[in-house]
Short mmCIF file of C-alpha atoms in Angstrom, two decimals:
data_model
loop_
_atom_site.label_atom_id
_atom_site.label_comp_id
_atom_site.label_asym_id
_atom_site.label_seq_id
_atom_site.Cartn_x
_atom_site.Cartn_y
_atom_site.Cartn_z
CA TRP A 1 -35.54 72.53 26.78
CA GLU A 2 -37.30 70.51 29.48
CA ILE A 3 -40.60 68.93 28.40
CA GLY A 4 -43.11 66.52 29.90
CA PHE A 5 -44.33 63.76 27.60
CA GLY A 6 -45.97 60.38 28.13
CA GLY A 7 -45.81 60.62 31.92
CA LEU A 8 -42.04 61.29 31.81
CA LYS A 9 -39.71 64.27 31.47
CA PHE A 10 -37.01 64.79 28.86
CA TRP A 11 -34.29 67.20 27.89
CA ILE A 12 -34.77 68.22 24.25
CA ARG A 13 -31.69 69.44 22.37
CA PRO A 14 -30.94 70.04 18.68
CA THR A 15 -28.21 67.75 17.37
CA ALA A 16 -26.03 67.60 14.28
CA PHE A 17 -27.77 64.39 13.15
CA LYS A 18 -31.25 65.99 13.29
CA HIS A 19 -32.54 64.13 16.37
CA THR A 20 -33.92 66.03 19.34
CA GLY A 21 -33.65 63.29 21.99
CA LEU A 22 -37.26 62.12 21.82
CA PHE A 23 -39.31 59.95 19.45
CA PRO A 24 -42.93 60.80 20.34
CA GLU A 25 -44.33 57.98 18.18
CA GLN A 26 -42.97 55.58 20.83
CA MET A 27 -45.51 56.60 23.47
CA PRO A 28 -47.97 53.75 22.63
CA ASN A 29 -45.12 51.28 23.10
CA TRP A 30 -44.31 52.80 26.50
CA ASP A 31 -47.95 52.33 27.53
CA TRP A 32 -47.85 48.73 26.27
CA LEU A 33 -44.69 48.05 28.28
CA ARG A 34 -46.20 49.61 31.40
CA GLU A 35 -49.29 47.46 31.01
CA HIS A 36 -47.40 44.17 30.83
CA ILE A 37 -44.90 45.03 33.53
CA GLY A 38 -47.65 46.40 35.76
CA SER A 39 -49.65 43.18 35.43
CA ALA A 40 -46.59 41.11 36.33
CA VAL A 41 -45.84 43.30 39.35
CA ALA A 42 -49.46 43.17 40.51
CA SER A 43 -49.45 39.37 40.35
CA ARG A 44 -46.57 39.08 42.81
CA THR A 45 -47.39 37.82 46.28
CA ALA A 46 -46.35 39.23 49.64
CA ALA A 47 -43.74 36.48 49.87
CA ASP A 48 -41.95 37.70 46.75
CA ALA A 49 -38.74 39.65 47.37
CA PRO A 50 -38.05 43.03 45.72
CA GLU A 51 -35.34 41.39 43.63
CA ASP A 52 -38.08 39.30 41.99
CA ALA A 53 -39.22 42.36 40.00
CA PRO A 54 -39.40 41.81 36.22
CA GLU A 55 -36.00 42.22 34.53
CA VAL A 56 -35.85 44.00 31.18
CA LEU A 57 -33.02 44.45 28.66
CA ASN A 58 -33.21 47.54 26.44
CA LEU A 59 -30.79 47.41 23.49
CA PHE A 60 -29.98 50.50 21.44
CA GLY A 61 -31.72 52.37 24.25
CA TYR A 62 -30.85 55.92 23.08
CA THR A 63 -32.11 58.58 25.52
CA GLY A 64 -34.10 56.19 27.64
CA GLY A 65 -37.81 56.60 26.95
CA ALA A 66 -38.56 52.86 27.07
CA THR A 67 -36.12 52.31 29.94
CA LEU A 68 -37.81 54.96 32.06
CA ALA A 69 -41.31 53.67 31.26
CA CYS A 70 -40.30 50.15 32.34
CA ALA A 71 -38.64 51.35 35.54
CA GLN A 72 -41.64 53.53 36.30
CA ALA A 73 -43.87 50.43 36.08
CA GLY A 74 -41.71 48.47 38.52
CA ALA A 75 -39.10 46.66 36.39
CA LYS A 76 -35.35 46.39 36.81
CA VAL A 77 -33.79 47.59 33.56
CA VAL A 78 -30.43 47.19 31.84
CA HIS A 79 -30.00 50.01 29.31
CA ILE A 80 -27.44 49.47 26.53
CA ASP A 81 -26.25 51.93 23.92
CA GLY A 82 -23.01 52.31 22.01
CA SER A 83 -22.99 56.08 22.45
CA LYS A 84 -21.68 57.50 25.72
CA ALA A 85 -23.47 60.78 24.98
CA ALA A 86 -26.82 58.99 24.55
CA VAL A 87 -26.42 57.03 27.79
CA THR A 88 -25.49 60.21 29.67
CA TRP A 89 -28.55 61.91 28.20
CA ALA A 90 -30.74 58.97 29.28
CA ARG A 91 -29.43 59.19 32.85
CA GLU A 92 -30.17 62.92 32.88
CA ASN A 93 -33.72 62.14 31.76
CA SER A 94 -34.08 59.62 34.59
CA GLU A 95 -33.09 62.31 37.09
CA LEU A 96 -35.43 64.82 35.47
CA SER A 97 -38.29 62.29 35.69
CA GLY A 98 -37.64 61.60 39.37
CA LEU A 99 -36.60 57.99 38.65
CA ALA A 100 -32.88 58.13 39.42
CA ASP A 101 -33.32 55.83 42.43
CA LYS A 102 -35.00 53.10 40.39
CA PRO A 103 -33.01 49.91 39.60
CA MET A 104 -31.53 50.85 36.22
CA ARG A 105 -28.04 49.97 34.92
CA TRP A 106 -26.56 52.31 32.31
CA ILE A 107 -23.99 50.60 30.08
CA VAL A 108 -22.03 51.95 27.10
CA GLU A 109 -21.32 48.88 24.99
CA ASP A 110 -21.90 47.25 21.63
CA ALA A 111 -25.28 45.49 21.85
CA ARG A 112 -24.07 42.29 20.20
CA LEU A 113 -21.04 41.93 22.45
CA PHE A 114 -23.10 42.59 25.57
CA VAL A 115 -25.69 39.95 24.60
CA GLU A 116 -22.95 37.40 23.88
CA ARG A 117 -21.41 38.05 27.30
CA GLU A 118 -24.78 37.74 29.03
CA LEU A 119 -25.27 34.35 27.37
CA ARG A 120 -21.92 33.16 28.70
CA ARG A 121 -22.88 34.43 32.16
CA GLY A 122 -26.17 32.52 32.04
CA ARG A 123 -28.24 35.69 32.56
CA VAL A 124 -31.90 35.72 31.54
CA TYR A 125 -34.57 38.42 31.24
CA ASP A 126 -38.35 38.70 31.43
CA GLY A 127 -38.51 41.12 28.53
CA ILE A 128 -36.32 42.47 25.74
CA ILE A 129 -36.63 45.72 23.79
CA MET A 130 -34.54 46.64 20.77
CA ASP A 131 -34.42 49.55 18.34
CA PRO A 132 -31.68 48.59 15.88
CA PRO A 133 -30.46 51.20 13.40
CA ALA A 134 -29.75 50.42 9.77
CA PHE A 135 -26.08 51.27 10.27
CA GLY A 136 -23.97 52.28 13.24
CA HIS A 137 -20.84 51.93 15.32
CA GLY A 138 -20.21 50.67 18.83
CA PRO A 139 -18.04 52.49 21.39
CA ASP A 140 -14.90 50.77 20.09
CA ASN A 141 -15.87 51.39 16.46
CA GLU A 142 -17.61 47.99 16.09
CA LEU A 143 -19.55 48.06 12.81
CA TRP A 144 -23.30 47.32 12.81
CA LYS A 145 -25.17 46.59 9.56
CA ILE A 146 -28.77 45.51 10.02
CA GLU A 147 -28.77 43.25 6.95
CA GLU A 148 -25.79 41.33 8.35
CA ASP A 149 -26.24 41.46 12.12
CA PHE A 150 -29.95 41.65 12.92
CA LEU A 151 -30.94 37.99 12.61
CA LYS A 152 -27.99 36.77 14.69
CA LEU A 153 -28.84 39.29 17.41
CA ILE A 154 -32.49 38.18 17.45
CA ASP A 155 -31.44 34.55 17.77
CA ASP A 156 -29.09 35.33 20.66
CA CYS A 157 -31.72 37.44 22.42
CA MET A 158 -34.24 34.59 22.25
CA LYS A 159 -31.78 32.55 24.31
CA LEU A 160 -31.66 35.33 26.91
CA LEU A 161 -35.36 35.05 27.72
CA LYS A 162 -36.64 33.29 30.81
CA PRO A 163 -38.75 30.13 30.28
CA LYS A 164 -41.93 32.19 30.77
CA PRO A 165 -41.09 35.64 29.39
CA LEU A 166 -43.38 38.66 29.38
CA PHE A 167 -42.60 40.41 26.09
CA PHE A 168 -40.27 41.07 23.17
CA LEU A 169 -40.48 44.42 21.37
CA ILE A 170 -38.70 45.38 18.13
CA ASN A 171 -38.81 48.91 16.71
CA GLY A 172 -37.68 49.76 13.21
CA TYR A 173 -36.74 52.87 11.28
CA SER A 174 -34.83 51.20 8.45
CA ALA A 175 -36.14 51.76 4.93
CA GLY A 176 -36.83 48.55 3.05
CA TYR A 177 -38.10 46.51 6.00
CA SER A 178 -41.72 45.89 6.94
CA SER A 179 -43.38 45.28 10.28
CA ILE A 180 -44.48 41.87 8.97
CA ALA A 181 -40.86 40.91 8.32
CA TYR A 182 -39.98 41.95 11.87
CA GLY A 183 -42.97 40.03 13.21
CA ASN A 184 -41.90 36.88 11.40
CA ASN A 185 -38.77 36.84 13.55
CA LEU A 186 -40.99 36.44 16.61
CA LEU A 187 -42.91 33.41 15.32
CA ALA A 188 -40.53 30.94 16.97
CA LEU A 189 -41.20 32.62 20.30
CA LYS A 190 -44.95 32.31 19.79
CA GLU A 191 -44.61 28.64 18.86
CA LYS A 192 -42.60 27.98 22.01
CA CYS A 193 -44.49 30.12 24.54
CA GLY A 194 -47.87 30.87 22.99
CA GLY A 195 -48.98 34.45 23.36
CA THR A 196 -49.69 37.12 20.76
CA ILE A 197 -47.74 38.90 18.02
CA GLU A 198 -48.73 42.40 16.93
CA THR A 199 -47.21 44.35 14.04
CA GLY A 200 -47.86 47.80 12.66
CA GLU A 201 -46.70 51.34 12.01
CA LEU A 202 -45.54 53.92 14.50
CA THR A 203 -47.25 57.23 13.83
CA ILE A 204 -47.52 60.83 14.97
CA LYS A 205 -50.95 62.49 14.82
CA GLU A 206 -51.14 65.94 13.28
CA SER A 207 -53.47 68.58 14.73
CA SER A 208 -55.74 67.84 11.75
CA GLY A 209 -56.01 64.21 12.85
CA ARG A 210 -53.93 62.88 9.97
CA LEU A 211 -51.42 60.19 10.94
CA LEU A 212 -47.82 60.64 9.84
CA PRO A 213 -45.86 57.37 9.42
CA ALA A 214 -42.75 57.41 11.58
CA GLY A 215 -41.51 53.82 11.82
CA ILE A 216 -42.61 50.23 12.36
CA PHE A 217 -42.91 47.82 15.25
CA ALA A 218 -43.38 44.14 15.99
CA ARG A 219 -44.06 42.89 19.49
CA TRP A 220 -44.80 39.61 21.21
CA SER A 221 -46.47 39.28 24.60
CA ALA A 222 -47.36 36.32 26.75
CA LYS A 223 -50.99 37.50 26.94
#
């Protein structure tokens, strides 16, 4: 099914692992990303070249909601996921949303290996987004366990940020972890660059107005 949601369009499909291709509780994060990218784009001068647009890395990007929101706001985005099917789905969503001509790179790769390679290349980004699962596999059957790999990935990603970054967003769906614990991993960034850390729950509002808990987030911004 084709649906419009959060200013974007998505293909919705039933899957064997009970996902449908969209996490609606992420819409507030998309708006937050648009706000910070939009402010950065608006602050550019006439002398700035198009290649000076904010650069964003989206790890574990799934079907592309955050990637599309960032591109829509004017960022260049590198979208990483270990699943070829998910990356193909994300590209289809970009076409459906009329964003296929935006500067987005779609890469099927293990997130940790990609980040390590980017460090060796000396690449840096204005913003980083990640949505790490509790357990998973990369395209070459690389094993991911959040309790073993998360902190190392965070540390490496901090080194990928530009001297004056815009944001760092972490989403979580792993039982046993809290948004405060995720937020604590961003304290070093706040000490170095100032800014603000926010933590909380991702929710979906029922028609009755009741909020259903659907995940957690922690995010740092330069503002």
